[in-house]
Coordinates of C-alpha atoms in Angstrom, one line a residue:
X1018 CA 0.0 0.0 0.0
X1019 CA 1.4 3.9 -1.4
X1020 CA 1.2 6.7 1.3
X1021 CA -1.0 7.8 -1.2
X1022 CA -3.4 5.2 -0.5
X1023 CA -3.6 5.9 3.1
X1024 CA -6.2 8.0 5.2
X1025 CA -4.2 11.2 6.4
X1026 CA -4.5 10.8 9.7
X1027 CA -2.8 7.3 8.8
X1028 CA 0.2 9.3 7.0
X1029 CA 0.3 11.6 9.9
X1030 CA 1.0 8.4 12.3
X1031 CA -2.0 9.1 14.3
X1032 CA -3.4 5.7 13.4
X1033 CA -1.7 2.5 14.7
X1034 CA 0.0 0.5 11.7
X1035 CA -1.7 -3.1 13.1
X1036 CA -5.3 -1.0 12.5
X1037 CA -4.1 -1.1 8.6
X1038 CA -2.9 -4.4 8.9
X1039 CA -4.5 -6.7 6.1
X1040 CA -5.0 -9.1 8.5
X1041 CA -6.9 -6.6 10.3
X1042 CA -11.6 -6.8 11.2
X1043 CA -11.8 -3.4 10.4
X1044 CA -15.0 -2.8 8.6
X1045 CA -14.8 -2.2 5.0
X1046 CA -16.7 -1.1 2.0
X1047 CA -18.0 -2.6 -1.1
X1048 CA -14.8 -1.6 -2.6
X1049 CA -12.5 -3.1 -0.2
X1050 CA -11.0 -0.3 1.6
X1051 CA -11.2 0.0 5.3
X1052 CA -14.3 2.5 6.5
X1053 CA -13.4 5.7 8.1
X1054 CA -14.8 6.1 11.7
X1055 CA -17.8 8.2 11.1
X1056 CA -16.8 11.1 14.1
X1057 CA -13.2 11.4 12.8
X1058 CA -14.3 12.1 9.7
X1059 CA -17.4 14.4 10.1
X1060 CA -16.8 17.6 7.7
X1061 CA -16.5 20.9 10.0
X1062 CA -19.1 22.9 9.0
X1063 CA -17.9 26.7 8.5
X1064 CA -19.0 29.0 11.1
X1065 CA -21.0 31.7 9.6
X1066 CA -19.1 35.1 9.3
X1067 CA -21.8 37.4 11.2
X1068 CA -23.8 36.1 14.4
X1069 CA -27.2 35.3 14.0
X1070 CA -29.6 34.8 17.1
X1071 CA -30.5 31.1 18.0
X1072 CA -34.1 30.6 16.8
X1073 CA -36.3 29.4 20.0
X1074 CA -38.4 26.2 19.8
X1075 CA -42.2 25.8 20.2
X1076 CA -44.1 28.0 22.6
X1077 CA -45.6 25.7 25.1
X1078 CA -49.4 26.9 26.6
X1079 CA -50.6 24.3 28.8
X1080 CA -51.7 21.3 27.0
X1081 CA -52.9 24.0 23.8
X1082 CA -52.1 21.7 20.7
X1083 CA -48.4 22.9 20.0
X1084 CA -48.0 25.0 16.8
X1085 CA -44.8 23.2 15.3
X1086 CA -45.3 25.0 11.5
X1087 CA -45.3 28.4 13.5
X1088 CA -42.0 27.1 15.4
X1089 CA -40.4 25.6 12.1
X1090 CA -41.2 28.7 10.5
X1091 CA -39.3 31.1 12.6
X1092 CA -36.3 28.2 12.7
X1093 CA -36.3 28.4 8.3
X1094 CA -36.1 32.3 9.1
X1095 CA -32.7 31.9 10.5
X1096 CA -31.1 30.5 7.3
X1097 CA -27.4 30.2 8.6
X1098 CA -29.2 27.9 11.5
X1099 CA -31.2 26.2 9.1
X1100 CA -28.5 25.4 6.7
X1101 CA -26.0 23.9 9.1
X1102 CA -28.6 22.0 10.6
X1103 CA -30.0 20.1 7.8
X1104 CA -26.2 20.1 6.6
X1105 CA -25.2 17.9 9.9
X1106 CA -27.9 15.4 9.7
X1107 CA -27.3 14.7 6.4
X1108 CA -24.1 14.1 6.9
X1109 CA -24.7 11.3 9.6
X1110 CA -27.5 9.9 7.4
X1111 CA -24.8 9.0 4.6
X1112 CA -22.3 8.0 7.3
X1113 CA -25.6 5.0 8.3
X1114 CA -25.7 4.3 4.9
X1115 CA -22.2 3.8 4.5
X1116 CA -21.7 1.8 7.7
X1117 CA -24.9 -0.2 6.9
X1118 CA -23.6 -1.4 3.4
X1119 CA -19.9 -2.2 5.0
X1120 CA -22.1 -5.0 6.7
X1121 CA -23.2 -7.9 4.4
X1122 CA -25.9 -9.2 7.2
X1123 CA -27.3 -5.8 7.9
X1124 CA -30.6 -6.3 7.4
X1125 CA -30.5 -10.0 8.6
X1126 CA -29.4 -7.7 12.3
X1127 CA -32.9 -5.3 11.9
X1128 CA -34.7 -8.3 11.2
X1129 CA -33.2 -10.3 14.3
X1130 CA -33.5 -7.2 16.6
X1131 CA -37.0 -6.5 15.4
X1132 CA -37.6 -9.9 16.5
X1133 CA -36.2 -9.9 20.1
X1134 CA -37.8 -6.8 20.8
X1135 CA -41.5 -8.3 19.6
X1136 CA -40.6 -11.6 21.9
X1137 CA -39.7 -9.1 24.5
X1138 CA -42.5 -6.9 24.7
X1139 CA -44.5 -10.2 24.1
X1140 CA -43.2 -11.5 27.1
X1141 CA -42.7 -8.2 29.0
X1142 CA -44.1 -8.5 32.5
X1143 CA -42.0 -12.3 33.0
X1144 CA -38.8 -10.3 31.6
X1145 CA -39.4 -7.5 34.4
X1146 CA -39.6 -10.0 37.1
X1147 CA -36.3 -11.9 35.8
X1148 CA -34.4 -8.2 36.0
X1149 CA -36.0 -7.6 39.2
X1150 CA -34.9 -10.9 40.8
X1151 CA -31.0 -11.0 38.8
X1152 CA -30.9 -7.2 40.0
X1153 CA -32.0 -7.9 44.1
X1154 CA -29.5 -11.2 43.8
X1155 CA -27.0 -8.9 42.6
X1156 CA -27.3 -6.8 45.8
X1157 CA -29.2 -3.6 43.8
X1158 CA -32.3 -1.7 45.3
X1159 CA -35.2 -1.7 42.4
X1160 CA -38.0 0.6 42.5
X1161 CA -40.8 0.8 40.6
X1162 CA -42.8 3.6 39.1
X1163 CA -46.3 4.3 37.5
X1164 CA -45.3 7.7 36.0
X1165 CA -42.9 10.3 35.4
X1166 CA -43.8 12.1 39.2
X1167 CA -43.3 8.8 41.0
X1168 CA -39.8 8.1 39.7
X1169 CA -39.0 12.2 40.4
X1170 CA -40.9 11.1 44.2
X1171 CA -38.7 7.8 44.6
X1172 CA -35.2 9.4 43.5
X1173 CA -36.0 12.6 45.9
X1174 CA -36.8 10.0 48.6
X1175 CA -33.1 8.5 47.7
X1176 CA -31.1 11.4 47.9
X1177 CA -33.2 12.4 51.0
X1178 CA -32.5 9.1 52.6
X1179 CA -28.8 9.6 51.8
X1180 CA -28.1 13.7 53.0
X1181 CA -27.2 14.1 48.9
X1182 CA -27.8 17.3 47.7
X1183 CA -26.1 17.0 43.9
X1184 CA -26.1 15.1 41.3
X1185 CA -23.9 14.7 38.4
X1186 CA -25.9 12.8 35.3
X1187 CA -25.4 11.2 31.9
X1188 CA -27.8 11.6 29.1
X1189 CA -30.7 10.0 29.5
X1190 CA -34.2 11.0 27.3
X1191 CA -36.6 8.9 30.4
X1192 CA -35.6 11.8 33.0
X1193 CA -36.2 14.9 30.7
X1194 CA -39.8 12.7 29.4
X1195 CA -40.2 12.9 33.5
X1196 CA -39.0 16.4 34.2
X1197 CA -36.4 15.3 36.3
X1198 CA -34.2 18.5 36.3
X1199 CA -36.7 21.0 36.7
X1200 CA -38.5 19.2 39.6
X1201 CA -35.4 18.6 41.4
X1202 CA -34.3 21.9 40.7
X1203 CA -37.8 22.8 43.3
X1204 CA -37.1 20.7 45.5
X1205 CA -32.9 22.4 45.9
X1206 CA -31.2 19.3 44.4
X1207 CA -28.5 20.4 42.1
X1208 CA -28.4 18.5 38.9
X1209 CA -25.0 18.7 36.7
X1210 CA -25.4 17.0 33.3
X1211 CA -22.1 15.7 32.2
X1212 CA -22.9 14.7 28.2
X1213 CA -21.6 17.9 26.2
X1214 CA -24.8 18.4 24.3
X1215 CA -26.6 18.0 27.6
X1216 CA -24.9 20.4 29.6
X1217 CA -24.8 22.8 26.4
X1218 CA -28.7 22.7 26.8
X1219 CA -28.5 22.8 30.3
X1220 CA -26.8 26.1 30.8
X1221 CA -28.8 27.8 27.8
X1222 CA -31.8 26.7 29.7
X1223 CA -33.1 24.9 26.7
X1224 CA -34.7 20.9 26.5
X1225 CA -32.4 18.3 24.1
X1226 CA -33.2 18.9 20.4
X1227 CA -32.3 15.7 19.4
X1228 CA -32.0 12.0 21.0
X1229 CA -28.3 11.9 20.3
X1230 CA -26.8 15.0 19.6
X1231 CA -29.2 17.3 22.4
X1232 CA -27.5 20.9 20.9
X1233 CA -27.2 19.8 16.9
X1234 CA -29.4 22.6 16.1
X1235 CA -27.1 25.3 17.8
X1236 CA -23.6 26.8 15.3
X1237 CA -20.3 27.2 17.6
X1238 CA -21.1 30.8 18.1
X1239 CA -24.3 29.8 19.6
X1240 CA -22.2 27.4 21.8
X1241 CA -19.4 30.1 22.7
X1242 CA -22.4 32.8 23.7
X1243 CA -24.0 30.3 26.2
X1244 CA -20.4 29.4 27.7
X1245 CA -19.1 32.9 27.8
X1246 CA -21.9 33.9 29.5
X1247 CA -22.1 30.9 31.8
X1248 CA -18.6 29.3 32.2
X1249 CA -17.1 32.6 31.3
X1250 CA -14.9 31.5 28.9
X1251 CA -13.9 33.5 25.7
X1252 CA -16.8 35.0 23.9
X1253 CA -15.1 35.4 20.3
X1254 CA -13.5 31.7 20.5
X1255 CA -15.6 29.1 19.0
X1256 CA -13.2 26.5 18.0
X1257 CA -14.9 23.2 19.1
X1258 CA -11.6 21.7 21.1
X1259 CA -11.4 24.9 23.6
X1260 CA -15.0 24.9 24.1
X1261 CA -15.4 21.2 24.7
X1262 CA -11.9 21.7 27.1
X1263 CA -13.7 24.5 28.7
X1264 CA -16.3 22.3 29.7
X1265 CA -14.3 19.2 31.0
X1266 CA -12.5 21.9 33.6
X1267 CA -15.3 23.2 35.0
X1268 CA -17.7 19.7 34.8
X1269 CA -14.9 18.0 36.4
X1270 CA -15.1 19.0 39.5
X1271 CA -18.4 18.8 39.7
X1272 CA -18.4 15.0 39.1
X1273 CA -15.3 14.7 41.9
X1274 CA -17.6 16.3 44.4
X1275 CA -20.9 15.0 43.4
X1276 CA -22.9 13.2 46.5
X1277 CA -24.8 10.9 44.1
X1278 CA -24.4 9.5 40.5
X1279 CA -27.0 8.5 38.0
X1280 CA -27.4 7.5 34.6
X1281 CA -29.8 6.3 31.6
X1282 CA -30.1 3.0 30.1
X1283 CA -29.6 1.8 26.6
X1284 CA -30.4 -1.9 27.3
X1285 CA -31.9 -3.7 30.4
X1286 CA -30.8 -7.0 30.2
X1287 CA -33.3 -10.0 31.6
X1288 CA -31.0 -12.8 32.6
X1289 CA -28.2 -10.7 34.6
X1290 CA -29.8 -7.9 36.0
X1291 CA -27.5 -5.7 33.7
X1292 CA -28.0 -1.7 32.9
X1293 CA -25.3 -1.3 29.9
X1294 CA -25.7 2.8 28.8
X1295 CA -23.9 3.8 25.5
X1296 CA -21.8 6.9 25.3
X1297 CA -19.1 8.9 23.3
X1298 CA -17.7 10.7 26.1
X1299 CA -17.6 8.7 28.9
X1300 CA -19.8 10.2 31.1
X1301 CA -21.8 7.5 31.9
X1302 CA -18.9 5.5 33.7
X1303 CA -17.8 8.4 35.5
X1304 CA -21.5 9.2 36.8
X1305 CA -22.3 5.8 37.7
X1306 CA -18.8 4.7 39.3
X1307 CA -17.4 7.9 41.0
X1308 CA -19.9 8.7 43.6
X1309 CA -20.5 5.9 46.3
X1310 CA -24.7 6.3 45.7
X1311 CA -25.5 5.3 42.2
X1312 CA -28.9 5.5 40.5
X1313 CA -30.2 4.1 37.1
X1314 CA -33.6 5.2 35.3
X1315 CA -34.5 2.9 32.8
X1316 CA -37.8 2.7 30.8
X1317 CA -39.5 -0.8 31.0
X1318 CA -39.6 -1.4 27.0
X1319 CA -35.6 -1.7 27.4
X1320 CA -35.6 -5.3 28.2
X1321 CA -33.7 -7.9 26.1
X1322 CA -33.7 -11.6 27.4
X1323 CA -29.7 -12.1 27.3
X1324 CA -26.5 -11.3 26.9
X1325 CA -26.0 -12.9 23.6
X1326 CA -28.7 -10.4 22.4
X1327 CA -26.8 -7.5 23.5
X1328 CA -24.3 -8.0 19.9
X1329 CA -27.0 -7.5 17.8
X1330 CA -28.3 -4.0 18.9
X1331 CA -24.9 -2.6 19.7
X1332 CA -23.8 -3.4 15.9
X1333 CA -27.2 -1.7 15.1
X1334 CA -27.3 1.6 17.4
X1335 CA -24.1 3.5 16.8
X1336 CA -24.3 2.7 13.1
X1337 CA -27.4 3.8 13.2
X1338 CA -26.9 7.0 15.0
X1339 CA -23.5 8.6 13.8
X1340 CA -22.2 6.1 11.3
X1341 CA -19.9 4.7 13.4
X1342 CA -18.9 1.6 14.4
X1343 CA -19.4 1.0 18.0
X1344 CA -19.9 3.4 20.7
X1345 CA -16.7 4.8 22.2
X1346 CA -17.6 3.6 25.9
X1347 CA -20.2 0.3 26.7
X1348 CA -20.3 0.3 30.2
X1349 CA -22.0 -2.8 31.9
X1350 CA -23.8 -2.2 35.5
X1351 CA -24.6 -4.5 37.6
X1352 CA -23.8 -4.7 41.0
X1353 CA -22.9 -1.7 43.4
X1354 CA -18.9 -1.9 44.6
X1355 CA -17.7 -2.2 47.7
X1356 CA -18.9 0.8 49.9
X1357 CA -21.3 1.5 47.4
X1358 CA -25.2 1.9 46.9
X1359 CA -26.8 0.9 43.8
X1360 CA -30.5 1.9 42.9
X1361 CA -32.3 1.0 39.6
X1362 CA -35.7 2.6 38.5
X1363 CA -37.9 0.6 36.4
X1364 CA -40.3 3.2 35.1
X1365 CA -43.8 2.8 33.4
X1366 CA -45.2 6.3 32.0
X1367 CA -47.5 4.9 29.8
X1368 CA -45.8 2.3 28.3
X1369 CA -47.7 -0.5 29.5
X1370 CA -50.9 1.5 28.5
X1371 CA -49.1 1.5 25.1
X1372 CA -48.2 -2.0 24.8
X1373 CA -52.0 -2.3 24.1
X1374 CA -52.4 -0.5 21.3
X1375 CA -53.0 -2.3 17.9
X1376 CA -51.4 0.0 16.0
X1377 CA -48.9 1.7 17.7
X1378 CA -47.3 -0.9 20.3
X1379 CA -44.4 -1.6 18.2
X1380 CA -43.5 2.2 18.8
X1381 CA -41.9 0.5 22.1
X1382 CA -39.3 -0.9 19.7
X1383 CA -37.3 2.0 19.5
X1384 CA -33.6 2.1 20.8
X1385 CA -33.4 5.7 20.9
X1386 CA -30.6 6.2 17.9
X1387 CA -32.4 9.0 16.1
X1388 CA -31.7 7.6 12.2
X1389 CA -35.0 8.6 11.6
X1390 CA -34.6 12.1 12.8
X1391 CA -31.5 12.4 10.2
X1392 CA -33.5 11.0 7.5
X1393 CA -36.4 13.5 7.8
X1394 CA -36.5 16.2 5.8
X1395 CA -39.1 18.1 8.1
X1396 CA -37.1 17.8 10.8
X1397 CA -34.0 18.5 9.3
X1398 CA -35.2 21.6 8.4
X1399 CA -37.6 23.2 11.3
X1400 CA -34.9 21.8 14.0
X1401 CA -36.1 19.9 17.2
X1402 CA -37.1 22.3 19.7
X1403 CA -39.8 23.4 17.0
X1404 CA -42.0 20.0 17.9
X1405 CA -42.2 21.1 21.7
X1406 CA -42.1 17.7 22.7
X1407 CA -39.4 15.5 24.9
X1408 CA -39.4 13.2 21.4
X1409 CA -39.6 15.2 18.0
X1410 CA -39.3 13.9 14.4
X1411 CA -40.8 11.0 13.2
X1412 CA -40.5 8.6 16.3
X1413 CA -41.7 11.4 18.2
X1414 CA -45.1 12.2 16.0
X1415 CA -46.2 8.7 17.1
X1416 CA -45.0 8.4 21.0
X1417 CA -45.6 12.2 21.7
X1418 CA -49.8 11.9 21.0
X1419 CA -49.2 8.9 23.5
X1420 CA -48.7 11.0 26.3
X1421 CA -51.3 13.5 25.6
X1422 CA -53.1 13.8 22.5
X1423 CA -54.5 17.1 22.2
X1424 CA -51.1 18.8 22.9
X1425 CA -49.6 16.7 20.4
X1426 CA -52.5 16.2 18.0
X1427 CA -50.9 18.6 15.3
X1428 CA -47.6 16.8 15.3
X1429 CA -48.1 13.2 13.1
X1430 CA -48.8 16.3 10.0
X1431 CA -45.3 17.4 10.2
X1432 CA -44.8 14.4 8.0
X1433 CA -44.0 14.1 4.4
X1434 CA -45.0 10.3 4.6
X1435 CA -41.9 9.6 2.4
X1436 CA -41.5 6.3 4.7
X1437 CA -37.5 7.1 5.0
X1438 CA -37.9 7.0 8.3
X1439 CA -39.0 2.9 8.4
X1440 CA -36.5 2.2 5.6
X1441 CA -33.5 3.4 8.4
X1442 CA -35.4 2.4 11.6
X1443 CA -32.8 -0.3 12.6
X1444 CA -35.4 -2.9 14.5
X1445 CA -37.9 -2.0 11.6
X1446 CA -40.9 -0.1 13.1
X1447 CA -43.7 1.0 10.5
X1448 CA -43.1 4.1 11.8
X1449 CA -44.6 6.1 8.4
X1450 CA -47.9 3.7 8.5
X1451 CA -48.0 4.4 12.2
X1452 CA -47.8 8.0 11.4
X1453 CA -50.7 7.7 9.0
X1454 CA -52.5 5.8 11.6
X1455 CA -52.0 8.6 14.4
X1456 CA -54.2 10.8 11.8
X1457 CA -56.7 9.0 11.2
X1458 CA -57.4 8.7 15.3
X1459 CA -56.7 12.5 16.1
X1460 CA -59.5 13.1 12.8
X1461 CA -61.9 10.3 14.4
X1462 CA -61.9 12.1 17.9
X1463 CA -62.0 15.3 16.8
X1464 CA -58.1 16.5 18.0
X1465 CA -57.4 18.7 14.7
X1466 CA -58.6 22.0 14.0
X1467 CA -61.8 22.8 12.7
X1468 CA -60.7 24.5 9.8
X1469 CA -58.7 21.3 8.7
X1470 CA -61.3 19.0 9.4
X1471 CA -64.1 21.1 7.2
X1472 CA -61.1 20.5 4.5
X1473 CA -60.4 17.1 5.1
X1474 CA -64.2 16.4 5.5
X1475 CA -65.1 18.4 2.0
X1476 CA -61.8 16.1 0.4
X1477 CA -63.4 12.9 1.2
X1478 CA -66.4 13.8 0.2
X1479 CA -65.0 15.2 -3.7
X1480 CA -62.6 11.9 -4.2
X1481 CA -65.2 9.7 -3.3
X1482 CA -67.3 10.7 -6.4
X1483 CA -65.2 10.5 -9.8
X1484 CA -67.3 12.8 -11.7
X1485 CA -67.1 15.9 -8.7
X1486 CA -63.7 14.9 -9.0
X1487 CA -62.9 15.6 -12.2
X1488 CA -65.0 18.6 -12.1
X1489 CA -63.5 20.1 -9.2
X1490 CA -59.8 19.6 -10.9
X1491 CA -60.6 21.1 -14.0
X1492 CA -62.4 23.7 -12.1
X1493 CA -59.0 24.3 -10.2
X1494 CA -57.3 24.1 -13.6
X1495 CA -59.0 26.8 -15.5
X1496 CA -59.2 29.3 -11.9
X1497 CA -55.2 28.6 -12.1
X1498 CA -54.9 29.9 -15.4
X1499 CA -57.0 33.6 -14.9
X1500 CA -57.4 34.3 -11.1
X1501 CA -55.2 36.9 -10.0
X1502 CA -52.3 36.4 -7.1
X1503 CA -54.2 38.0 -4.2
X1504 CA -57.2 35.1 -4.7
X1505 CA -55.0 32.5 -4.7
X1506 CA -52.3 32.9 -2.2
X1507 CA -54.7 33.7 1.0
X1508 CA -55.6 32.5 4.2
X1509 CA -57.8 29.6 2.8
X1510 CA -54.9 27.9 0.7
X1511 CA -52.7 26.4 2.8
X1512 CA -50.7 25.0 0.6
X1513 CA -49.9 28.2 -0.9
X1514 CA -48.3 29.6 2.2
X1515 CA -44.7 29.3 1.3
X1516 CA -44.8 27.6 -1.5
X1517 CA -45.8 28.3 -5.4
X1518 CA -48.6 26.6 -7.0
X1519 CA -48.0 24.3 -9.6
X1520 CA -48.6 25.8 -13.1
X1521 CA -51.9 24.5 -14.1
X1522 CA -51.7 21.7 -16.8
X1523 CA -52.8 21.9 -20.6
X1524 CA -55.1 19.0 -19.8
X1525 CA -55.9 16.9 -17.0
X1526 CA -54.6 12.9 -17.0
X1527 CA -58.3 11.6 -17.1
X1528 CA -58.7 14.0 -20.4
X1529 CA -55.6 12.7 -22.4
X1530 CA -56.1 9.1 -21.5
X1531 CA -59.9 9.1 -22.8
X1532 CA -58.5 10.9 -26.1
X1533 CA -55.4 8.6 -26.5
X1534 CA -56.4 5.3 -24.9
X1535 CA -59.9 4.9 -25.3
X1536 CA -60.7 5.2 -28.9
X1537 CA -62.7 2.7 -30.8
X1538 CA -64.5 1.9 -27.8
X1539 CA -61.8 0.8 -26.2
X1540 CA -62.0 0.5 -21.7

C-alpha cells in the first residue's frame, strides 16, 4: 500500500500500523478499503461570518395543541441555523448508509432485533420480574414507578434518605420525558449533566433537540455565547476543542464532588440484571462509578432476554446513529462496589398503556438512535425544539400523542409520509404507517382543528365521487390559469403559504387518456 493510499490521519501516524494491517476486522466497503470512523471524519461545517440569534423552539401553553409549522417557520427564518442543521444530519444519514452497506448481514441484524424486541415486549411482565430478581440477587435496590412524578418522588426519597444534595448525570431522554431537572431543581437538588450536548442545553436553559446530539441545532457561536456567559470563557472563540476543554474543567469538579451519581439505560438485560448505557464521552462511567450512591432510570420497554442479544443492537445503534462503528464507551452495571449503593428505577409512563395499542405498540421498539430524525426532511429543516415535545421527528409524532393527545394532535402532520424514516429504523418499526394511523385517530376524535377537518371532511367527500372529482380539478385548472395572485395565495390555501402553486396543466390525466387510450370503444 502507497502513502498515497492511506487516510491522512494514517500518513500523519495518528493511526496505529496493526489498525491497517491486512489481516486486520476493520470494517470495510463494497470496494474493499477500510471504512473511516464516522466522528473522525465528520466535515466541519464553516461557522457563519456574522452572528445570528439562535431561533427558539415551540411556545408551550398548557396542553394548547403545540404550533410546530409556526415554530419551524421562525427556525427556516434563520437561514445560517437552518443550513448547518439540515447540513449535519445529512451528513450522519450518509455515514448510516455507509456503515450499513460495509455490513453484508445488515438487514439480517434489523430483522433479528425486530424480532427480540416483539418476543420481548410479548413477554414483558415475565422479563421484568427476571431483571428484578437478577438485579436484588445482585445486591441492587429496584423501585418501581407508575409515572414520570413517581420516579422524580422515589429518586428525591433516595437522595433524602442519603443527605445528597447534587447530582452529576449522563444523558438519558426517560428523566427529561419525566421532568427530572426542573423538579429537582424545586425541591434544591442540584443537577449537573455531564454529556456535552446536555450540559450545552443545560446552561442555555433549553430541552435536548435531538436524542443523540441534544445541541445539533445550535452553530459554535451559539455554543461560545451560552459558555461565555455561563462558564465565562472567551466570547469570540468558538473552536470546538477549547469549548469542549472549557467544559471538562469546569464539569470535572463537579463529578469529583458530586454526593450521588445517576445515569440512563440503553439496554436492560433480563438474565443478569444488567444496565449497559452507550456513550461517546464517557460520562456515563464516571456518573455511575465515582460517587458511592449510584442511581439508574430505565424505561421498561428496554428489556432484552440475554446477553448474547446485546451484539445485535450494539452493531445496530451506533451505526445507526453517527455512522460509526461502535460506541466509544459500553459500560456494563450491575452490582454496586464495595462501599457503594446501587439503585435502579424501572419506570412505566404509559408504556404498558401503550403495549395495548394495535397499532402503535411496536412504537416500544425503538432504541433511541435518532436515524429517523436524520433522515427526515421536516425535521432537518424546522430543527427539534420546533415540535415542543421530549421526542420530535418521526418517532416522536407517534410516541408524543401517547402521552397527551391534544397537545400533540398537530404533530403526526409534520410528516411528508416519504417512509425514510422505516427504511432506516434499525429494529424495523412501520413508523410512516403508524404516522398515517395517528391521523386517522386524532380526525376520528376530533383532535385537529376545525378548519382542517371542514377541508379534510369536504376532500373525502370530492374523491369519493369521480365525476365531482374531475369537475372540481378542471375547475382548479381553469381558476389557475385567470385568477389573480391576491385570490389564490390567501388564508384559505394552505398549501400556498410558502410555496408556489403548480402551473396549471394543458389537460388533466383523465382527459388525455380518454383521447389517447380509449378510442374505438376501447375500456
Amino acid at each position: 500500500m502507497s502513502a498515497e493510499d492511506l487516510h491522512p490521519r494514517e500518513r500523519e501516524g495518528v493511526v496505529n500500523p496493526v489498525v491497517r494491517a491486512a489481516t486486520d476486522e476493520s470494517e470495510r466497503g463494497q470496494d474493499g478499503r477500510r471504512l473511516d470512523h464516522a466522528e473522525g471524519t465528520s466535515k466541519p461545517i464553516k461557522a457563519p461570518p456574522v452572528r445570528e440569534p439562535q431561533p427558539r423552539g415551540a411556545k408551550i401553553r398548557g396542553d394548547r395543541p403545540i404550533d410546530q409549522a409556526e415554530a419551524a417557520e421562525r427556525f427556516l427564518a434563520a437561514p445560517l441555523h437552518a443550513a448547518a442543521h439540515d447540513e449535519r444530519l445529512w451528513d450522519l444519514r450518509k455515514k448510516r448508509d455507509a456503515a450499513a452497506f460495509g455490513i453484508p448481514e445488515w438487514e439480517e441484524l434489523r430483522e433479528l432485533a425486530s424480532q427480540i424486541k416483539t418476543h420481548t415486549l410479548s413477554h414483558l411482565d415475565l422479563y421484568l420480574e427476571q431483571f428484578e430478581a437478577a438485579a436484588k440477587a445482585n445486591g441492587v435496590h429496584v423501585h418501581w414507578a407508575r409515572d414520570g412524578a413517581e420516579h422524580n418522588r422515589i429518586v428525591l426519597g433516595i437522595l433524602r434518605d442519603h443527605g445528597a444534595r447534587t447530582i452529576v448525570k449522563s444523558k438519558s431522554m426517560l428523566t427529561e420525558e419525566c421532568g427530572f431537572r426542573h423538579f429537582m431543581a424545586g425541591e434544591g437538588i442540584e443537577i449537573i449533566e455531564t454529556d456535552l450536548g446536555e450540559r450545552i442545553q443545560q446552561l442555555d436553559d433549553e430541552e435536548p433537540s435531538h436524542i443523540v446530539a441534544p445541541a445539533v441545532h445550535k452553530t459554535r457561536l451559539d455554543v461560545a455565547e451560552v459558555f461565555a456567559r455561563t462558564l465565562g470563557t472567551d466570547p469570540d472563540n468558538d473552536d470546538a476543542h477549547y469549548l469542549a476543554e472549557s467544559q471538562r474543567e469546569t464539569t470535572r469538579p463537579h463529578i469529583l464532588n458530586a454526593d450521588a451519581g445517576m445515569t440512563g439505560c440503553n439496554f436492560a438485560i433480563a438474565e443478569t440484571g444488567t444496565v449497559v448505557t452507550c456513550t461517546n464521552e464517557g460520562n456515563a462511567d464516571l456518573s455511575g462509578n465515582v460517587p458511592k450512591l449510584q442511581i439508574h432510570s430505565i424505561g421498561i420497554e428496554k428489556l432484552i432476554p440475554r446477553i448474547e442479544h446485546l451484539g445485535v443492537f450494539i452493531r445496530l445503534l451506533s451505526r445507526s446513529a453517527l455512522g460509526s462503528p461502535i460506541t466509544q464507551y459500553t459500560s456494563h452495571f450491575r452490582k454496586p462496589r464495595a462501599g457503594t449503593e446501587m439503585h435502579m428505577v424501572l419506570v412505566d409512563n404509559g408504556r404498558s398503556a401503550r403495549l395495548g395499542m394495535e397499532e402503535f405498540w411496536t412504537s416500544l421498539k425503538c432504541i433511541r438512535c435518532g436515524a429517523c430524525m436524520n433522515t427526515c426532511p421536516v425535521y432537518r429543516r424546522s430543527g427539534g425544539l420546533s415540535y415542543g415535545a421530549t421526542y420530535a421527528g418521526p418517532i416522536g409524532l407517534i410516541i408524543d400523542p401517547t402521552f397527551n393527545k391534544r397537545k400533540y394532535s398537530t404533530l403526526p402532520f409534520s410528516s411528508t409520509m416519504n417512509g425514510s424514516c422505516t427504511n432506516v429504523c434499525p429494529v424495523k418499526i412501520n413508523i410512516h404507517e403508524q404516522i398515517f394511523a395517528w391521523r386517522k385517530v386524532l380526525a376520528e376524535e376530533h383532535q385537529i382543528p376545525l378548519l382542517k377537518q371542514g377541508m379534510m371532511k369536504a376532500a373525502g367527500a370530492v374523491l369519493a365521487r369521480p365525476a365531482a372529482y374531475r369537475a372540481a380539478i378542471g375547475a382548479a385548472d381553469s381558476a389557475l390559469k385567470v385568477l389573480p395572485r391576491f385570490a389564490v395565495y390567501n388564508p384559505l390555501n394552505t398549501w400556498g403559504k410558502k410555496r408556489e402553486m403548480p402551473d396549471a396543466p394543458r389537460q388533466s390525466f383523465h382527459a388525455w387518456y380518454k383521447e389517447n387510450r380509449m378510442k374505438d370503444g376501447a375500456k
